[in-house]
mmCIF file of C-alpha atoms and ligand atoms in Angstrom:
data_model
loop_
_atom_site.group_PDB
_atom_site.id
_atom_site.type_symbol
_atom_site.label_atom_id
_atom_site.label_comp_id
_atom_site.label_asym_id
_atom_site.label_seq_id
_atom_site.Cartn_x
_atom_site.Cartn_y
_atom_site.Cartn_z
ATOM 1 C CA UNK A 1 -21.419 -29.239 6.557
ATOM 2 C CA UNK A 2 -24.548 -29.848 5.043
ATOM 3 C CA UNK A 3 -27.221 -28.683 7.810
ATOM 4 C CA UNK A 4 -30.109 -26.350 6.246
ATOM 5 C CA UNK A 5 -30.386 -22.842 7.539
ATOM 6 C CA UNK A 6 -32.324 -23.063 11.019
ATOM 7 C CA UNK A 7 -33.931 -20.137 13.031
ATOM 8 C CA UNK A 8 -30.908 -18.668 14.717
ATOM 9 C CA UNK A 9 -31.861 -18.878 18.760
ATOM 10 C CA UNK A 10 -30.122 -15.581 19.359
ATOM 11 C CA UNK A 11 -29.817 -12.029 17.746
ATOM 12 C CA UNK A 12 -26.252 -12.820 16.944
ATOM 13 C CA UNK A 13 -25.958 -11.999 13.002
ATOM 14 C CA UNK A 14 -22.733 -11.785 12.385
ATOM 15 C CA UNK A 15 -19.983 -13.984 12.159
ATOM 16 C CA UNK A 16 -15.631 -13.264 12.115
ATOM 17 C CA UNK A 17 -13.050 -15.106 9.889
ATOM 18 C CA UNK A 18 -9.432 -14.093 11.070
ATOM 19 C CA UNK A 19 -7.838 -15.338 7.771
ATOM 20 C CA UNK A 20 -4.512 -13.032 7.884
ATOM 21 C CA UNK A 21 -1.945 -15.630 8.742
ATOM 22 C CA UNK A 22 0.510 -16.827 6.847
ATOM 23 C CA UNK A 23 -0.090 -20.420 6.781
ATOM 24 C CA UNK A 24 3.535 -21.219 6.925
ATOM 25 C CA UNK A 25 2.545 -24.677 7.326
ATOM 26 C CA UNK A 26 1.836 -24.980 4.285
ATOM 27 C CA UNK A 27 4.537 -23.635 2.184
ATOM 28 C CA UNK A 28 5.319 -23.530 -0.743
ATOM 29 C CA UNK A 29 1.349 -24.242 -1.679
ATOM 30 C CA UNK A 30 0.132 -20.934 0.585
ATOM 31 C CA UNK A 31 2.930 -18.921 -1.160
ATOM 32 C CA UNK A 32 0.496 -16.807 -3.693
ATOM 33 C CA UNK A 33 -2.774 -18.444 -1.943
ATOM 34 C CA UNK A 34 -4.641 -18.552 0.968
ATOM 35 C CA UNK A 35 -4.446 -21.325 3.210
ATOM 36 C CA UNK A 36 -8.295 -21.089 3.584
ATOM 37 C CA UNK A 37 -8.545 -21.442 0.219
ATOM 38 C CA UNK A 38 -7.465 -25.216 -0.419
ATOM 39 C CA UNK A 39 -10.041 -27.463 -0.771
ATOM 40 C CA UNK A 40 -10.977 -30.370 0.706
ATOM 41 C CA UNK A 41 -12.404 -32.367 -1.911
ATOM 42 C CA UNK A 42 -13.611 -29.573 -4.407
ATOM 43 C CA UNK A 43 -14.238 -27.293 -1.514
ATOM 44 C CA UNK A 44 -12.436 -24.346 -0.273
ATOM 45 C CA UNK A 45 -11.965 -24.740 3.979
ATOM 46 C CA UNK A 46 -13.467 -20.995 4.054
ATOM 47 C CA UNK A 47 -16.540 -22.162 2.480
ATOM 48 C CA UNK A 48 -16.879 -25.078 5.050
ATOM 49 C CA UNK A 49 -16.705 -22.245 7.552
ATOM 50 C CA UNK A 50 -18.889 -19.640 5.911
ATOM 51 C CA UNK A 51 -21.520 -22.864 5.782
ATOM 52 C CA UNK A 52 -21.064 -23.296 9.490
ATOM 53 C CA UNK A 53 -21.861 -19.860 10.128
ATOM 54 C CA UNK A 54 -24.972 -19.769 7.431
ATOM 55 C CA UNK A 55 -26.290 -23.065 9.089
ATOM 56 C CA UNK A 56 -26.159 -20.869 12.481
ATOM 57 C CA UNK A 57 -28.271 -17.994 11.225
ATOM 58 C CA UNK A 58 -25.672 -15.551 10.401
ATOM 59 C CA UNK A 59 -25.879 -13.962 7.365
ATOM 60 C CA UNK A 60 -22.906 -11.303 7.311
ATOM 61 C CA UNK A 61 -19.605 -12.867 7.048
ATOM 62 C CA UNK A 62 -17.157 -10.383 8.021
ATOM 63 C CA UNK A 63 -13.205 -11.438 6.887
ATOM 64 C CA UNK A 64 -10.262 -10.119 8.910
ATOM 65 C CA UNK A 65 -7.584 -10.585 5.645
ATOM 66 C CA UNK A 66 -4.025 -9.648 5.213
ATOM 67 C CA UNK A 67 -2.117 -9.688 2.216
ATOM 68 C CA UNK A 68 -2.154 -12.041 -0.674
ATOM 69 C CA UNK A 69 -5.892 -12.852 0.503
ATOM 70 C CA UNK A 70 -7.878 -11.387 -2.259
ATOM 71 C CA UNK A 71 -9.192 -14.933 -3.771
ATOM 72 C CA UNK A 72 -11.138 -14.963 -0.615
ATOM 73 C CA UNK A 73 -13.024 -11.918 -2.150
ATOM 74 C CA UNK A 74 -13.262 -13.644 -5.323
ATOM 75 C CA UNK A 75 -14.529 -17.000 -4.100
ATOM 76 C CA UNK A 76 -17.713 -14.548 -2.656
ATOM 77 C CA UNK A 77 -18.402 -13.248 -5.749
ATOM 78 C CA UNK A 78 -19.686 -13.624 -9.318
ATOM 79 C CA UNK A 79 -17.533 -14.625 -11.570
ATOM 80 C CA UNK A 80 -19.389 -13.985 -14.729
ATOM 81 C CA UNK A 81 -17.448 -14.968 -17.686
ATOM 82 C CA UNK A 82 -17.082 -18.870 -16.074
ATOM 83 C CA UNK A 83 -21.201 -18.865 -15.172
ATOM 84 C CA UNK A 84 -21.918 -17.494 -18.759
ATOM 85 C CA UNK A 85 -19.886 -20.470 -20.287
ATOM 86 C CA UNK A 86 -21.319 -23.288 -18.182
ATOM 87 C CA UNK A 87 -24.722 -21.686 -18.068
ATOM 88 C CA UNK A 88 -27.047 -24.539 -19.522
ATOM 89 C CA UNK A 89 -24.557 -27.122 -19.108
ATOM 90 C CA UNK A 90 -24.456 -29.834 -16.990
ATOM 91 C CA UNK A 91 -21.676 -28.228 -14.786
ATOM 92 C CA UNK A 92 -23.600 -25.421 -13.720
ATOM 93 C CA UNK A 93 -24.326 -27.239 -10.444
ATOM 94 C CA UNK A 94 -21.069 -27.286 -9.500
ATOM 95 C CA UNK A 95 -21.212 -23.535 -8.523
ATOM 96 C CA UNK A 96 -24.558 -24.391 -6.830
ATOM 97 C CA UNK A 97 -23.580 -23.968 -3.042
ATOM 98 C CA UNK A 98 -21.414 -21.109 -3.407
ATOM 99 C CA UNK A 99 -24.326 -19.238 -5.402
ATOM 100 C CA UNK A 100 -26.391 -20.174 -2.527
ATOM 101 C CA UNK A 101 -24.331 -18.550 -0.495
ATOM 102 C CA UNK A 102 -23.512 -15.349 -2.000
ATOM 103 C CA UNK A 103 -27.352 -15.087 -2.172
ATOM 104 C CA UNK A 104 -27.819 -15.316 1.502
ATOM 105 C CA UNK A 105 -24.777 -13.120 2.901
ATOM 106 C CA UNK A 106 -23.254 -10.145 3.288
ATOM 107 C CA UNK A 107 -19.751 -9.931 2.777
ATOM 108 C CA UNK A 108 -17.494 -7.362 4.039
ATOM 109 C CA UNK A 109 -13.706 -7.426 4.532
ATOM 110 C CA UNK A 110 -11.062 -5.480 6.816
ATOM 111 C CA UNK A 111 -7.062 -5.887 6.724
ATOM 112 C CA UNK A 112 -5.052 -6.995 9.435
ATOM 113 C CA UNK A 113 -1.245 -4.671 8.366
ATOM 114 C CA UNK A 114 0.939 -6.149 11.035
ATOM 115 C CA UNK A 115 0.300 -10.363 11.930
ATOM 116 C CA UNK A 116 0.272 -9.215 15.471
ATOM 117 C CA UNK A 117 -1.946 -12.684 16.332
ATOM 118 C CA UNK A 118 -5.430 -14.105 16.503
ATOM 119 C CA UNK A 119 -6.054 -11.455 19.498
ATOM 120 C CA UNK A 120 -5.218 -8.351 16.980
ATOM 121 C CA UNK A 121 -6.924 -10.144 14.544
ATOM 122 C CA UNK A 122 -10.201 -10.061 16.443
ATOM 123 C CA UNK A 123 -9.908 -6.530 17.512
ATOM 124 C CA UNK A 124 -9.296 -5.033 13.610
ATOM 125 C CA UNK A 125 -12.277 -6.836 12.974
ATOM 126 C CA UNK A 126 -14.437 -4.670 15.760
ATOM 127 C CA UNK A 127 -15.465 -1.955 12.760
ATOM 128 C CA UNK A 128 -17.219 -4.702 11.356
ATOM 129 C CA UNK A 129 -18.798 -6.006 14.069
ATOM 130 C CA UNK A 130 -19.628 -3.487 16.685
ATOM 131 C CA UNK A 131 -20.902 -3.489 19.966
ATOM 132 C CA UNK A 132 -22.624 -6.690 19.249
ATOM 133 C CA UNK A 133 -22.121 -10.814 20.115
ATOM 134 C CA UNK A 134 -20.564 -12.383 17.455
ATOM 135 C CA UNK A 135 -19.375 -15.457 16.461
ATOM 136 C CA UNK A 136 -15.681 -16.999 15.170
ATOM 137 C CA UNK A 137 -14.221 -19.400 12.888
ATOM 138 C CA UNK A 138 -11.059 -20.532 12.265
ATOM 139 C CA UNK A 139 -11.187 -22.094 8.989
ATOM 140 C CA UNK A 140 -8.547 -24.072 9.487
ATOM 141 C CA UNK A 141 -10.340 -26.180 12.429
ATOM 142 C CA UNK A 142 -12.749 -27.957 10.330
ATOM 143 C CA UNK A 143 -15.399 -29.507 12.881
ATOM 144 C CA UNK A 144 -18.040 -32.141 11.113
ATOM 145 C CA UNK A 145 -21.157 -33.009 13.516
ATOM 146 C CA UNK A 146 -24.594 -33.323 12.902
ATOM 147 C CA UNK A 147 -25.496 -29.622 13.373
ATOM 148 C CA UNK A 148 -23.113 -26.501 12.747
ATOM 149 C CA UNK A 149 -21.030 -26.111 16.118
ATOM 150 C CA UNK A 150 -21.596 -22.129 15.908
ATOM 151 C CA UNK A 151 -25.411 -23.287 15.700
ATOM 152 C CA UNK A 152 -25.030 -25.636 19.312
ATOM 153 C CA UNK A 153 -22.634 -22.488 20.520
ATOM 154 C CA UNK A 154 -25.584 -20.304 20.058
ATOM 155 C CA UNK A 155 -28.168 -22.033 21.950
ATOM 156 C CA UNK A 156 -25.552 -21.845 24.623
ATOM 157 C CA UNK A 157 -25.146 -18.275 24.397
ATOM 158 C CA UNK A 158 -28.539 -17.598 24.707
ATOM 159 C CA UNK A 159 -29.298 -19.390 27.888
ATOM 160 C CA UNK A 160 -25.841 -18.164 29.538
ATOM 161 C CA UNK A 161 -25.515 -14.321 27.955
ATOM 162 C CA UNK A 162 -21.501 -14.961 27.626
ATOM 163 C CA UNK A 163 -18.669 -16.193 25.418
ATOM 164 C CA UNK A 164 -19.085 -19.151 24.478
ATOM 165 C CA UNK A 165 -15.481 -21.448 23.748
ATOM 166 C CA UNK A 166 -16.022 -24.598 22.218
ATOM 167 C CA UNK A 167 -13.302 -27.124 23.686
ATOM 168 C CA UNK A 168 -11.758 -30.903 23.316
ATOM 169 C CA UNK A 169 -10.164 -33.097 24.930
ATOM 170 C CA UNK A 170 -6.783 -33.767 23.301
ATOM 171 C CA UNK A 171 -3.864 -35.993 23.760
ATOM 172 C CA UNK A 172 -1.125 -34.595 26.517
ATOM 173 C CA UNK A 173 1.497 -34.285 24.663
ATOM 174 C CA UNK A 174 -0.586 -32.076 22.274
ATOM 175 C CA UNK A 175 -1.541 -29.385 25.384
ATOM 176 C CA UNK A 176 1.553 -27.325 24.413
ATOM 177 C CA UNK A 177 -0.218 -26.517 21.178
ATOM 178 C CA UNK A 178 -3.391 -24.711 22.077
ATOM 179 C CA UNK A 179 -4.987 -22.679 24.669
ATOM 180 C CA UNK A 180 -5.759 -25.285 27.557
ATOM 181 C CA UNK A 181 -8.790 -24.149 30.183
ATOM 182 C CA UNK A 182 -10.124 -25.834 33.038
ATOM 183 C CA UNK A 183 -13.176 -25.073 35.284
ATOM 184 C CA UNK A 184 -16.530 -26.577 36.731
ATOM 185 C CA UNK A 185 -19.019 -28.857 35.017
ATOM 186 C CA UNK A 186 -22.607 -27.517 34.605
ATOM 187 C CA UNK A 187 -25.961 -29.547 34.834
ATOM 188 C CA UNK A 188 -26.230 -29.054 31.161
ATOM 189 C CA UNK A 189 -23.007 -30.679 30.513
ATOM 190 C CA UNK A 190 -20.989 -27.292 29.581
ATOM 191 C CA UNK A 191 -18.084 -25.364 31.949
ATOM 192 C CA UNK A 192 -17.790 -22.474 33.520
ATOM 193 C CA UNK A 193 -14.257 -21.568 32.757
ATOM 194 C CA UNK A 194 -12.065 -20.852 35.322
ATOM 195 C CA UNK A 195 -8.680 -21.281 34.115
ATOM 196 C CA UNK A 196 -6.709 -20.593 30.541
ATOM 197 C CA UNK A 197 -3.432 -20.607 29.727
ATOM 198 C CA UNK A 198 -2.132 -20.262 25.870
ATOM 199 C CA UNK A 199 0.167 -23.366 24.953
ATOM 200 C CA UNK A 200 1.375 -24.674 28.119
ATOM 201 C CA UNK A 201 4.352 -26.721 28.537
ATOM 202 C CA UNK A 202 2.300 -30.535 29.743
ATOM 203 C CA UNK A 203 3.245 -30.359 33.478
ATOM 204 C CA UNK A 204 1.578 -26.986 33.477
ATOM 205 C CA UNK A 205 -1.483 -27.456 31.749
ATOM 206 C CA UNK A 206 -4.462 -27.807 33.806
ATOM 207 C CA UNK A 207 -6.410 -29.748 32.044
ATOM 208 C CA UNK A 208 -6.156 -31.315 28.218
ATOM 209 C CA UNK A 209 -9.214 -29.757 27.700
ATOM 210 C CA UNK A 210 -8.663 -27.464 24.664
ATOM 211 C CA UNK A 211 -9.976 -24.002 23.455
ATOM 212 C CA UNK A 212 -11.256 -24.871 19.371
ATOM 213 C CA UNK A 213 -11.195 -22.739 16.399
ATOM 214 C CA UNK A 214 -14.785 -21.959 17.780
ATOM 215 C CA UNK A 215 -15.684 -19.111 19.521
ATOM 216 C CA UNK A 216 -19.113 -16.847 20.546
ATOM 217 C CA UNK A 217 -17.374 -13.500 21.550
ATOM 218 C CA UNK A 218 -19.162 -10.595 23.805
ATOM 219 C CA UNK A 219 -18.339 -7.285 22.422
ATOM 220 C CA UNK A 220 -16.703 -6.138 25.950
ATOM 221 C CA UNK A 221 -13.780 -8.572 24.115
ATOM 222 C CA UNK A 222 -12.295 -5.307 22.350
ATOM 223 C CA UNK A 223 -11.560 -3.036 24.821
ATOM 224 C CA UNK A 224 -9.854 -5.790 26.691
ATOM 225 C CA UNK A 225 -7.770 -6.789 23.784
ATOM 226 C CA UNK A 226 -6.878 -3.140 23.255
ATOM 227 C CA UNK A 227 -5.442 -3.527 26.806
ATOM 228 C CA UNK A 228 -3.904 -6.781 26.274
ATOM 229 C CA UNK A 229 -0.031 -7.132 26.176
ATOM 230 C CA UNK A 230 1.400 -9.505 23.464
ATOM 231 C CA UNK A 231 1.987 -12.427 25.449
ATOM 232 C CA UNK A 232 2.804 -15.959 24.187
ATOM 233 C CA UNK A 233 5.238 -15.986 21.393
ATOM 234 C CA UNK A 234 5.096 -11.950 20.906
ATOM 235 C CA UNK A 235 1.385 -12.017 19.893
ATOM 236 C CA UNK A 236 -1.656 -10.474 21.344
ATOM 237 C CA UNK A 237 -3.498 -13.702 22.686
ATOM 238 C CA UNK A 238 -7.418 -14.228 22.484
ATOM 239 C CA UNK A 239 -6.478 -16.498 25.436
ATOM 240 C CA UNK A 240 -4.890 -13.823 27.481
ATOM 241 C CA UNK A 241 -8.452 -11.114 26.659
ATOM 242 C CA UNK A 242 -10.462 -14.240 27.802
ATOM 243 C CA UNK A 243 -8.829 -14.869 30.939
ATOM 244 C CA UNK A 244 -10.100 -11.430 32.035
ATOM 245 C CA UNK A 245 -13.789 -12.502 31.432
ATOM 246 C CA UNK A 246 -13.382 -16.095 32.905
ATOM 247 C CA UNK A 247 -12.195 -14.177 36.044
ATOM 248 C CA UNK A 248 -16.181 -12.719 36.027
ATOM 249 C CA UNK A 249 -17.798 -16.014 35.282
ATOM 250 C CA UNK A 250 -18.050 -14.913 31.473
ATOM 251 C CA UNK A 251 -16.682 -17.571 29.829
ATOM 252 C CA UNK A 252 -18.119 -20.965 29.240
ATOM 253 C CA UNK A 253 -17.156 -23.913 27.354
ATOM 254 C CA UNK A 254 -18.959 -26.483 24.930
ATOM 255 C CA UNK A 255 -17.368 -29.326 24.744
ATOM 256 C CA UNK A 256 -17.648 -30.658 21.087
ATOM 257 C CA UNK A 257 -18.700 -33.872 20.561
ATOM 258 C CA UNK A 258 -18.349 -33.998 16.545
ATOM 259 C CA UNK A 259 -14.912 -34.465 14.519
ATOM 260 C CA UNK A 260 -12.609 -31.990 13.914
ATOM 261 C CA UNK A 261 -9.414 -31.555 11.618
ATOM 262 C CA UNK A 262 -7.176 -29.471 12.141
ATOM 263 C CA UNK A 263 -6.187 -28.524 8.651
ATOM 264 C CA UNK A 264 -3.770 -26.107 9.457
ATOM 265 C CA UNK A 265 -1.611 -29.030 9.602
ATOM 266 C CA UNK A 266 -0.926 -31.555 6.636
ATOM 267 C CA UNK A 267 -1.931 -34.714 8.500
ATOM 268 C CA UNK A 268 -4.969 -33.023 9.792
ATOM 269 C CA UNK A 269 -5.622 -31.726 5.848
ATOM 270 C CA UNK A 270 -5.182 -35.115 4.527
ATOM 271 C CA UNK A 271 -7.332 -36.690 7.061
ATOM 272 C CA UNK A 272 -10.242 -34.489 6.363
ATOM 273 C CA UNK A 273 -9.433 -34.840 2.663
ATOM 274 C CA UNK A 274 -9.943 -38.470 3.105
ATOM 275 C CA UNK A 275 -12.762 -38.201 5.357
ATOM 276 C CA UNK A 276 -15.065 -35.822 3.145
ATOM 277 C CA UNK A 277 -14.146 -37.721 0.447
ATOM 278 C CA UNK A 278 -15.583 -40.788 1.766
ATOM 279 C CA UNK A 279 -18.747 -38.948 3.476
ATOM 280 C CA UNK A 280 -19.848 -36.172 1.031
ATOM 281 C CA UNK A 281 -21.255 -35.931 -1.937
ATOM 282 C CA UNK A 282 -20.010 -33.023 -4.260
ATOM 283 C CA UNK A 283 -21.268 -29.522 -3.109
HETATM 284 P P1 UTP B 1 -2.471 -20.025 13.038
HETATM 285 O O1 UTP B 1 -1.218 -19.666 13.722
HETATM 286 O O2 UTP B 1 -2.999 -21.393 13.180
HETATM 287 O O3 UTP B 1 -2.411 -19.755 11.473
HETATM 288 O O4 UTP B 1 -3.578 -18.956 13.451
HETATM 289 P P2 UTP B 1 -1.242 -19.337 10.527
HETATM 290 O O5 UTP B 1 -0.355 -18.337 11.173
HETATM 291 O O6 UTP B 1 -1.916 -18.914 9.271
HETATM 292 O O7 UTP B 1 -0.542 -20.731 10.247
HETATM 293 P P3 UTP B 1 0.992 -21.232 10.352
HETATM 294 O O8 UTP B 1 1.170 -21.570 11.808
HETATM 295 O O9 UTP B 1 1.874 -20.121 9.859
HETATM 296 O O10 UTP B 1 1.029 -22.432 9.458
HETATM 297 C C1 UTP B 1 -4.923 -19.319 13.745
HETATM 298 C C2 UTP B 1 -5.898 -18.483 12.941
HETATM 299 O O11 UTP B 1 -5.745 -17.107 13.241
HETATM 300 C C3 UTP B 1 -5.527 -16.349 12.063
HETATM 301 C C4 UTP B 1 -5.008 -17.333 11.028
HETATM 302 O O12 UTP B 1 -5.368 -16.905 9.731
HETATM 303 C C5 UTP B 1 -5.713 -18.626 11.438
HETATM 304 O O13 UTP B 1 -7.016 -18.704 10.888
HETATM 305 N N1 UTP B 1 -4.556 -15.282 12.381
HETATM 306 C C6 UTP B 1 -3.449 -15.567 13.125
HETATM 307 C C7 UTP B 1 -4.780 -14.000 11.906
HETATM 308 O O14 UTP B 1 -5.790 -13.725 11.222
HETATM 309 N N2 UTP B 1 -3.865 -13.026 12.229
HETATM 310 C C8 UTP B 1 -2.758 -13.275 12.971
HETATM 311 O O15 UTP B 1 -1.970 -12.327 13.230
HETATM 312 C C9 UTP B 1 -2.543 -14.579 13.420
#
């Protein structure tokens, strides 16, 4: 992501970074490490993320960790012995854009104890965030357009006042792997959501139309996750907190029209591996 930091549209300021899971996916590498924390190229996917939100206005990046997580703390820091060794060098501007942005934001961290799902994830991150819009990234869903996606998602938010999902359309025998919604098309080419469901079998999805790694969340989200069973697979869903404010009208998707890799998968890592290689220069 290489967009400059633009006037944010809205007052939303802060943005969440569920990065608890295990990233089984990826064993044996995400053993000791974060998955958000292998690069693609010479970049860490949480910094691709935390540039996304920075290009969007938001300036306090609040982390929702578990265990084994604490390079992500690192990564957002000084580390003081390596900049006093290549300070003067020629190699000091490798540690250019991640100096830029631990000059711009705020950091601040919570831990997720039990991997209850992306649903609990999002409600132990309310202390950070309180009773204000905020936006999401998964890390993992690396999107590449012209503009940040949370910075598009935001001029959404501000005309509609709701969450804001950002969806694409994906192939049908990929609808059992994400949360599939369906409503009506708007004049200004986004949908009001009308109907969710989390990972549906293909003859019960509604649509291919898929829910992201993208989100602008209301703050009304927490006390409906706090009433939220676990539901698909034993977790507390994001889909299944959502569904309640589609069912008012508060939910409304963006379709993205950009590229996305979904590097919680190894085809999806090596693709954007290959793809930033080819299209970025060293940051
Ligand atoms: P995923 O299910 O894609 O990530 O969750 P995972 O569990 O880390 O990966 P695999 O499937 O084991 O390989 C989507 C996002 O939600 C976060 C994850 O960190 C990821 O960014 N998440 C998920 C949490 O923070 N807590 C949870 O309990 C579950």
């Amino acid at each position: 992501m290489t967009d400059t930091p633009r006037d944010n549209p809205t007052p939303i300021q802060i943005c969440l970074f569920p990065v608890a899971g295990y990233g089984t996916r990826f064993l044996p590498a995400t053993k000791a490490q974060p998955k958000e924390m292998l690069p693609i190229v010479t970049k860490p996917l949480i910094q691709y993320g935390v540039e996304e939100a920075v290009a969007a206005g938001m300036h306090t990046m609040a982390f929702v960790t578990g265990r084994n997580k604490r390079a992500i703390e690192d990564h957002f820091d000084i580390t003081y012995e390596l900049e006093d060794q290549i300070s003067g060098t020629q190699k000091e501007i490798y540690l250019s854009s991640i100096r830029q942005l631990i000059d711009q934001c705020t950091f601040t961290y919570v831990r997720q104890t039990k991997m209850r799902g992306l649903g609990d994830a999002i409600l132990t991150g309310e202390p950070l965030v309180g009773q204000q819009p905020f936006g999401v990234i998964l890390a993992d869903d690396l999107c590449h357009d012209d503009e940040s996606v949370l910075l598009q998602m935001t001029r959404l938010y501000a005309q509609h006042q709701c969450c804001i999902v950002a969806v694409e359309e994906v192939r049908r025998e990929d609808v059992c792997k994400y949360g599939i919604v369906s409503g009506q098309a708007l004049p200004d080419g986004s949908i009001r959501i009308e109907q969710m469901v989390e990972k549906p079998a293909i003859d019960q999805a509604p649509s291919n139309l898929a829910m992201i790694g993208r989100y602008i969340l209301t703050p009304d989200i927490f006390d409906i996750l706090r009433e939220t069973p676990p539901g698909n697979g034993g977790e507390i869903q994001l889909t299944d907190a959502l569904k309640v404010l589609a069912a008012r009208n508060k939910v409304i998707g963006f379709p993205f029209s950009g590229r996305r890799f979904d590097c919680g998968s190894v085809e999806g890592f090596v693709e954007a591996t290959n793809f930033y290689f080819q299209h970025q220069t060293r940051g």
